[in-house]
Short mmCIF file of C-alpha atoms and ligand atoms in Angstrom, two decimals:
data_model
loop_
_atom_site.label_atom_id
_atom_site.label_comp_id
_atom_site.label_asym_id
_atom_site.label_seq_id
_atom_site.Cartn_x
_atom_site.Cartn_y
_atom_site.Cartn_z
CA UNK A 1 -0.18 0.16 -0.14
CA UNK A 2 1.13 3.46 -1.02
CA UNK A 3 1.12 5.17 2.40
CA UNK A 4 3.21 7.89 3.33
CA UNK A 5 2.81 7.69 7.21
CA UNK A 6 3.05 3.80 7.02
CA UNK A 7 6.28 4.70 5.05
CA UNK A 8 7.32 6.87 8.19
CA UNK A 9 6.27 4.30 10.87
CA UNK A 10 8.32 1.54 9.08
CA UNK A 11 11.51 3.98 8.35
CA UNK A 12 11.45 3.89 4.89
CA UNK A 13 10.90 7.92 5.09
CA UNK A 14 12.86 9.78 7.65
CA UNK A 15 11.07 11.86 10.46
CA UNK A 16 12.01 13.64 13.39
CA UNK A 17 10.75 11.52 16.04
CA UNK A 18 10.08 12.52 19.64
CA UNK A 19 8.36 9.44 20.89
CA UNK A 20 8.15 6.03 19.76
CA UNK A 21 7.03 2.66 21.17
CA UNK A 22 5.85 -0.35 19.58
CA UNK A 23 2.35 0.78 18.93
CA UNK A 24 2.67 4.49 18.16
CA UNK A 25 4.90 6.93 16.71
CA UNK A 26 5.18 10.75 17.22
CA UNK A 27 7.31 12.97 15.14
CA UNK A 28 7.44 16.62 13.92
CA UNK A 29 5.14 18.03 11.31
CA UNK A 30 7.22 18.91 8.14
CA UNK A 31 4.85 22.39 7.83
CA UNK A 32 4.34 23.27 11.35
CA UNK A 33 1.58 25.36 12.14
CA UNK A 34 2.58 26.23 15.86
CA UNK A 35 5.87 26.87 17.44
CA UNK A 36 5.36 22.93 18.72
CA UNK A 37 3.36 20.85 16.13
CA UNK A 38 3.71 16.98 16.41
CA UNK A 39 2.10 14.42 14.56
CA UNK A 40 1.01 11.31 16.47
CA UNK A 41 0.05 7.73 14.50
CA UNK A 42 -0.49 4.35 15.26
CA UNK A 43 2.23 2.28 13.43
CA UNK A 44 -0.71 -0.16 12.18
CA UNK A 45 -2.58 1.40 9.31
CA UNK A 46 -5.93 2.84 10.18
CA UNK A 47 -7.17 5.13 7.31
CA UNK A 48 -9.50 7.74 9.16
CA UNK A 49 -11.24 8.38 12.37
CA UNK A 50 -14.57 6.50 10.65
CA UNK A 51 -12.53 3.27 11.10
CA UNK A 52 -11.95 3.37 14.70
CA UNK A 53 -13.82 0.38 16.20
CA UNK A 54 -13.95 -1.62 19.59
CA UNK A 55 -11.31 -3.86 18.30
CA UNK A 56 -8.44 -1.22 17.17
CA UNK A 57 -9.74 1.51 19.73
CA UNK A 58 -6.86 0.39 22.26
CA UNK A 59 -4.00 2.15 20.17
CA UNK A 60 -6.02 5.19 20.09
CA UNK A 61 -6.50 5.05 23.57
CA UNK A 62 -2.71 4.41 23.83
CA UNK A 63 -2.22 7.58 21.98
CA UNK A 64 -4.11 9.45 24.50
CA UNK A 65 -2.66 7.99 27.16
CA UNK A 66 0.79 8.98 26.11
CA UNK A 67 -0.17 12.55 24.89
CA UNK A 68 0.76 13.89 28.34
CA UNK A 69 3.89 12.29 28.54
CA UNK A 70 5.06 13.62 25.32
CA UNK A 71 3.79 17.29 26.03
CA UNK A 72 5.81 16.99 29.21
CA UNK A 73 9.02 16.06 27.65
CA UNK A 74 8.70 18.80 25.33
CA UNK A 75 8.35 21.45 27.95
CA UNK A 76 4.60 22.35 27.37
CA UNK A 77 3.31 23.31 30.25
CA UNK A 78 0.40 25.84 29.09
CA UNK A 79 -1.72 23.54 27.39
CA UNK A 80 -1.91 22.27 23.76
CA UNK A 81 -4.39 21.80 21.00
CA UNK A 82 -5.33 18.17 19.59
CA UNK A 83 -6.68 17.98 16.32
CA UNK A 84 -7.88 15.07 14.04
CA UNK A 85 -8.89 15.90 10.53
CA UNK A 86 -11.35 13.24 9.09
CA UNK A 87 -11.95 13.37 5.39
CA UNK A 88 -11.17 15.87 2.61
CA UNK A 89 -14.08 18.28 4.07
CA UNK A 90 -12.00 18.69 7.41
CA UNK A 91 -8.59 18.69 5.38
CA UNK A 92 -7.26 15.48 6.10
CA UNK A 93 -4.36 15.34 3.75
CA UNK A 94 -2.89 11.97 4.64
CA UNK A 95 -5.30 9.21 4.74
CA UNK A 96 -3.66 7.24 7.79
CA UNK A 97 -4.92 8.25 10.94
CA UNK A 98 -2.94 11.09 13.09
CA UNK A 99 -3.60 13.19 15.76
CA UNK A 100 -2.05 17.00 15.60
CA UNK A 101 -0.68 18.04 19.10
CA UNK A 102 -0.23 21.65 18.83
CA UNK A 103 1.13 24.06 21.45
CA UNK A 104 3.13 27.44 21.91
CA UNK A 105 0.74 30.15 20.94
CA UNK A 106 -2.94 30.91 21.42
CA UNK A 107 -5.29 28.96 19.37
CA UNK A 108 -8.74 30.23 18.33
CA UNK A 109 -12.11 28.71 18.89
CA UNK A 110 -14.15 27.59 16.82
CA UNK A 111 -11.70 26.50 14.68
CA UNK A 112 -11.78 27.51 10.79
P1 5GP B 201 -4.05 16.25 7.70
O1 5GP B 201 -3.75 17.66 6.81
O2 5GP B 201 -3.74 15.13 6.90
O3 5GP B 201 -4.72 16.57 8.79
O4 5GP B 201 -2.18 16.49 8.24
C1 5GP B 201 -0.88 15.88 7.50
C2 5GP B 201 -0.01 16.73 8.14
O5 5GP B 201 1.03 15.99 7.70
C3 5GP B 201 0.13 18.10 7.66
O6 5GP B 201 0.05 18.95 8.91
C4 5GP B 201 1.42 18.16 6.63
O7 5GP B 201 2.21 19.15 6.92
C5 5GP B 201 2.11 16.64 7.39
N1 5GP B 201 2.98 16.11 6.38
C6 5GP B 201 2.91 16.00 5.02
N2 5GP B 201 4.03 15.24 4.67
C7 5GP B 201 4.83 15.23 5.42
C8 5GP B 201 6.19 14.33 5.70
O8 5GP B 201 6.78 13.84 4.64
N3 5GP B 201 6.82 14.47 7.07
C9 5GP B 201 6.20 15.15 7.89
N4 5GP B 201 7.05 15.20 9.16
N5 5GP B 201 4.85 15.63 8.00
C10 5GP B 201 4.23 15.74 6.88
ZN1 ZN B 202 -0.68 3.83 6.59
#
């Protein structure tokens, strides 16, 4: 399968990693939209949030259980924003489930 984030997860394409374990990888976004902009992905290919199921939701829970550690390791102390874009209408450009962890500036709400 031709998937950019699968290629990053298996090391075929380099990335600046900030956290990795057997299930997930966190790396710096190539086009950061905030002073800290990290992408957190499951290593297994899940296309988008529509494909989260009771069977694979454990890896999503693991991502969220790891976000506080990633934030603290990066020295993020004043809050952050987590974003998931699901589908073209929401701006999902890479069809491998990922969560944006963004910090270091104020964020407006509602998000555009
Ligand atoms: P989406 O738009 O799908 O929610 O988020 C995809 C993100 O992946 C974008 O923020 C984009 O900058 C980032 N991105 C695209 N290609 C690469 C790449 O090759 N390396 C890294 N580190 N990030 C990428
Ligand atoms: Zn993939």
